[in-house]
PDB file of C-alpha atoms in Angstrom:
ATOM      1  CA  UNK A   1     -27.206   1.090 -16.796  1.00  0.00           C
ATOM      2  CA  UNK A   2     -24.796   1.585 -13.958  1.00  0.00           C
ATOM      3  CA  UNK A   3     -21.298   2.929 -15.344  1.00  0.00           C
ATOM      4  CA  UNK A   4     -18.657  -0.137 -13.139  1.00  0.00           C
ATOM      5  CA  UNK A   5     -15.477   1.213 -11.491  1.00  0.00           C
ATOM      6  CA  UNK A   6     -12.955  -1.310 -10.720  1.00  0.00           C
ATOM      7  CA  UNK A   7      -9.378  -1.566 -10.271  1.00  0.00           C
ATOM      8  CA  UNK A   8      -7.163  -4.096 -11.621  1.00  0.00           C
ATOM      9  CA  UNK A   9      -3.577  -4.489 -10.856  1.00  0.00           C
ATOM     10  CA  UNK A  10      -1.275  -4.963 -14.060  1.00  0.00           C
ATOM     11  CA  UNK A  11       1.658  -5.846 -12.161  1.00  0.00           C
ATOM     12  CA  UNK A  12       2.287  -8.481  -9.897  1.00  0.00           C
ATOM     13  CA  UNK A  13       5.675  -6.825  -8.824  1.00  0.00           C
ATOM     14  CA  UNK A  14       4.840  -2.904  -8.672  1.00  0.00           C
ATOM     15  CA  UNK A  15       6.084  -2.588  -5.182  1.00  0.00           C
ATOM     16  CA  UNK A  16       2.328  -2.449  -3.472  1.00  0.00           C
ATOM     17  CA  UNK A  17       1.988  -4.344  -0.416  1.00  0.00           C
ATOM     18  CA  UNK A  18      -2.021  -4.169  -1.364  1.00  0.00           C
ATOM     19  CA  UNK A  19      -3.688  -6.867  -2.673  1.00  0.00           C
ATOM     20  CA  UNK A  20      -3.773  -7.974  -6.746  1.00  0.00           C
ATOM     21  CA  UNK A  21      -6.909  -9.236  -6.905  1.00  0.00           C
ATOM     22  CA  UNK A  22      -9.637  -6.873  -8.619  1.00  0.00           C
ATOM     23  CA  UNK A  23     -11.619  -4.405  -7.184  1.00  0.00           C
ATOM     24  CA  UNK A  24     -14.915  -3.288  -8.204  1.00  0.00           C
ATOM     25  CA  UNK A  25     -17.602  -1.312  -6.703  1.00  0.00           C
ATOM     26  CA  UNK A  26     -20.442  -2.664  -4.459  1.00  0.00           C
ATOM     27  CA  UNK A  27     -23.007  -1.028  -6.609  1.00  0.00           C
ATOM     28  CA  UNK A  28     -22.013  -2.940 -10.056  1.00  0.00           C
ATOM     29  CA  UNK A  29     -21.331  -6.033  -7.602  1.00  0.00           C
ATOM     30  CA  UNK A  30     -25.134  -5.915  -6.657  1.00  0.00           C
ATOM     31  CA  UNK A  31     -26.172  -5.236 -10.089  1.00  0.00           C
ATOM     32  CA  UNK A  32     -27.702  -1.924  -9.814  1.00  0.00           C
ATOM     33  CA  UNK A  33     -29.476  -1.118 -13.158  1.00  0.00           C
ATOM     34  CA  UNK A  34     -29.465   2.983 -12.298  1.00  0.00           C
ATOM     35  CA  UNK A  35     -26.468   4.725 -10.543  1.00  0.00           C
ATOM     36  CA  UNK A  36     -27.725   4.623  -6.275  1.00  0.00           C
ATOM     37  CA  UNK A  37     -27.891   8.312  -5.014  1.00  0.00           C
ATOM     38  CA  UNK A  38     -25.539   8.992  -2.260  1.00  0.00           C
ATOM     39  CA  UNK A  39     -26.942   9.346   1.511  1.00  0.00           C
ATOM     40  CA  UNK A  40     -23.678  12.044   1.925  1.00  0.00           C
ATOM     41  CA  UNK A  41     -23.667  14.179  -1.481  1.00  0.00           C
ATOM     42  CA  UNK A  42     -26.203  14.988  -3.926  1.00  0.00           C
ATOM     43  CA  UNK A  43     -24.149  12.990  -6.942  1.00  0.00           C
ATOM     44  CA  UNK A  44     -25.037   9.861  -8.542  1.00  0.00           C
ATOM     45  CA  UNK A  45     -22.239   8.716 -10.050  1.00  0.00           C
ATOM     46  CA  UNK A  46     -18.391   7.317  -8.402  1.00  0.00           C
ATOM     47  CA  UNK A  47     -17.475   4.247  -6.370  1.00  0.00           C
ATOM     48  CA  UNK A  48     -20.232   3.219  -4.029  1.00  0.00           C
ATOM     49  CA  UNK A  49     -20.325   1.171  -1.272  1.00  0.00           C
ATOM     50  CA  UNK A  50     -23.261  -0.602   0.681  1.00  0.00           C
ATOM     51  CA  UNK A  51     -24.398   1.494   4.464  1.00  0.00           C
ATOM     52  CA  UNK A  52     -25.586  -0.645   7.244  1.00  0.00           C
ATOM     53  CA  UNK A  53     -28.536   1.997   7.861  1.00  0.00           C
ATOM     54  CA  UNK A  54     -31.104   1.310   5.671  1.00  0.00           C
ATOM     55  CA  UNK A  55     -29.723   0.003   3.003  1.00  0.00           C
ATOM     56  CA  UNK A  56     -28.629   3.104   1.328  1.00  0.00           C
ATOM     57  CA  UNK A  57     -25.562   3.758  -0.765  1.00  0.00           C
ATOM     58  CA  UNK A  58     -22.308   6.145  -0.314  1.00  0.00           C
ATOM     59  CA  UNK A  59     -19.708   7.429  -2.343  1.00  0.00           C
ATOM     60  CA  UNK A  60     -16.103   5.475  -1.210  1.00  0.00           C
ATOM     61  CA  UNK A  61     -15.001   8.878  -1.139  1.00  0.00           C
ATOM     62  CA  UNK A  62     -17.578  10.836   1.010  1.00  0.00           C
ATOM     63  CA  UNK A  63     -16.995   8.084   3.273  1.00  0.00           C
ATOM     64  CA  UNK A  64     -13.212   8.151   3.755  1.00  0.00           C
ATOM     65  CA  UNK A  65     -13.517  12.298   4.241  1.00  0.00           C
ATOM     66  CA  UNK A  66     -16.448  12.597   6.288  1.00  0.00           C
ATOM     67  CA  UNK A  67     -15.560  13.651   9.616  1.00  0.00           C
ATOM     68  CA  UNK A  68     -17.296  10.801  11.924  1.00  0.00           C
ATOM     69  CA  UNK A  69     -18.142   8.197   9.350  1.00  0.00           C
ATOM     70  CA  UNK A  70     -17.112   4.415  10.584  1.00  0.00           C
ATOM     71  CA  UNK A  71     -17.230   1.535   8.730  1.00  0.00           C
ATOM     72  CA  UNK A  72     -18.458  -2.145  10.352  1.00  0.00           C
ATOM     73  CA  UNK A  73     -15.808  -3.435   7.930  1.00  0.00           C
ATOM     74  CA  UNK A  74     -12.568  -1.953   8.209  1.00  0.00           C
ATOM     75  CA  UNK A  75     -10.842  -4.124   5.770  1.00  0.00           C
ATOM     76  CA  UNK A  76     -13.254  -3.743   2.937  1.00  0.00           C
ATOM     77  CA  UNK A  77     -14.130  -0.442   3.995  1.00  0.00           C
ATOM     78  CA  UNK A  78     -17.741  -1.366   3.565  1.00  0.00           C
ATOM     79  CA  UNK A  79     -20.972  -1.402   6.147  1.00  0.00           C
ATOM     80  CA  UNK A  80     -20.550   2.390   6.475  1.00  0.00           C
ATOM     81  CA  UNK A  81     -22.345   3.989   9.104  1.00  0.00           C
ATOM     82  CA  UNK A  82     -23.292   7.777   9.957  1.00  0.00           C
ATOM     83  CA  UNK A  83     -24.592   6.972  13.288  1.00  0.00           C
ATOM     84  CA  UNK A  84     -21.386   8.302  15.599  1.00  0.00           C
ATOM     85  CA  UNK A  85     -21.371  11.555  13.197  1.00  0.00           C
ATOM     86  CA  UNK A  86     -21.743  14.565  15.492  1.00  0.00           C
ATOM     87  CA  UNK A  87     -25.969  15.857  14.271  1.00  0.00           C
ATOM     88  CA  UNK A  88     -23.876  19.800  14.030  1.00  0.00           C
ATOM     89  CA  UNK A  89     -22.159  18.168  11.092  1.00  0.00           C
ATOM     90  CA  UNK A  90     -25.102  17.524   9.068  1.00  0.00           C
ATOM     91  CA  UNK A  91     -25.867  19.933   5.720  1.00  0.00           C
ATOM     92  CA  UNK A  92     -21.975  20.781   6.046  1.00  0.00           C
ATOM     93  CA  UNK A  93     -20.150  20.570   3.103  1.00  0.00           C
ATOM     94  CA  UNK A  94     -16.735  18.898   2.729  1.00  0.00           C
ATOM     95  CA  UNK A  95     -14.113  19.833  -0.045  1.00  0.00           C
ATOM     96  CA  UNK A  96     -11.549  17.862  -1.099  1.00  0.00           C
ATOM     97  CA  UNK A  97      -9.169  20.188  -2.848  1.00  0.00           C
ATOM     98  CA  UNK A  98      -7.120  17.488  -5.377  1.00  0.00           C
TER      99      UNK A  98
END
């Protein structure tokens, strides 16, 4: 079974200009019964969202920090593509130091 990550607002008046309704990822939203694997990283398990190549899955996150990812959604921040990614870029690892 797919483990769901979503994001609910408690507070109508927190001070965020983003929006209240809930979030939740694409993967759950399909109804995934295993976690996808990632077409960026080799781990299974995070906040997916739906690529438009070949119907493959990638983490939210890989996407946002991968040099030359674009997504055919902006405002969702889905339809991610790796087609504009420069081919020296592949195998290289990105770390996000948090």
């Amino acid at each position: 079974m797919t483990k769901s990550f979503s994001v609910i607002s408690d507070s109508e008046s927190d001070g965020s200009s983003s929006s209240t309704e809930p979030w939740f990822c694409e993967a759950c939203l399909y109804g995934l019964k295993e976690p996808p694997y990632c077409e960026l990283c080799p781990n299974r398990f995070g906040a997916f969202k739906k690529a438009d190549i070949g119907g493959g899955w990638v983490h939210l996150l890989c996407a946002l920090y991968t040099p030359g990812i674009t997504f055919g959604d902006v405002e969702r921040l889905s339809a991610i593509s790796w087609q504009e990614q420069d081919y020296k870029l592949f195998g290289k690892r990105v770390w996000l130091k948090i």
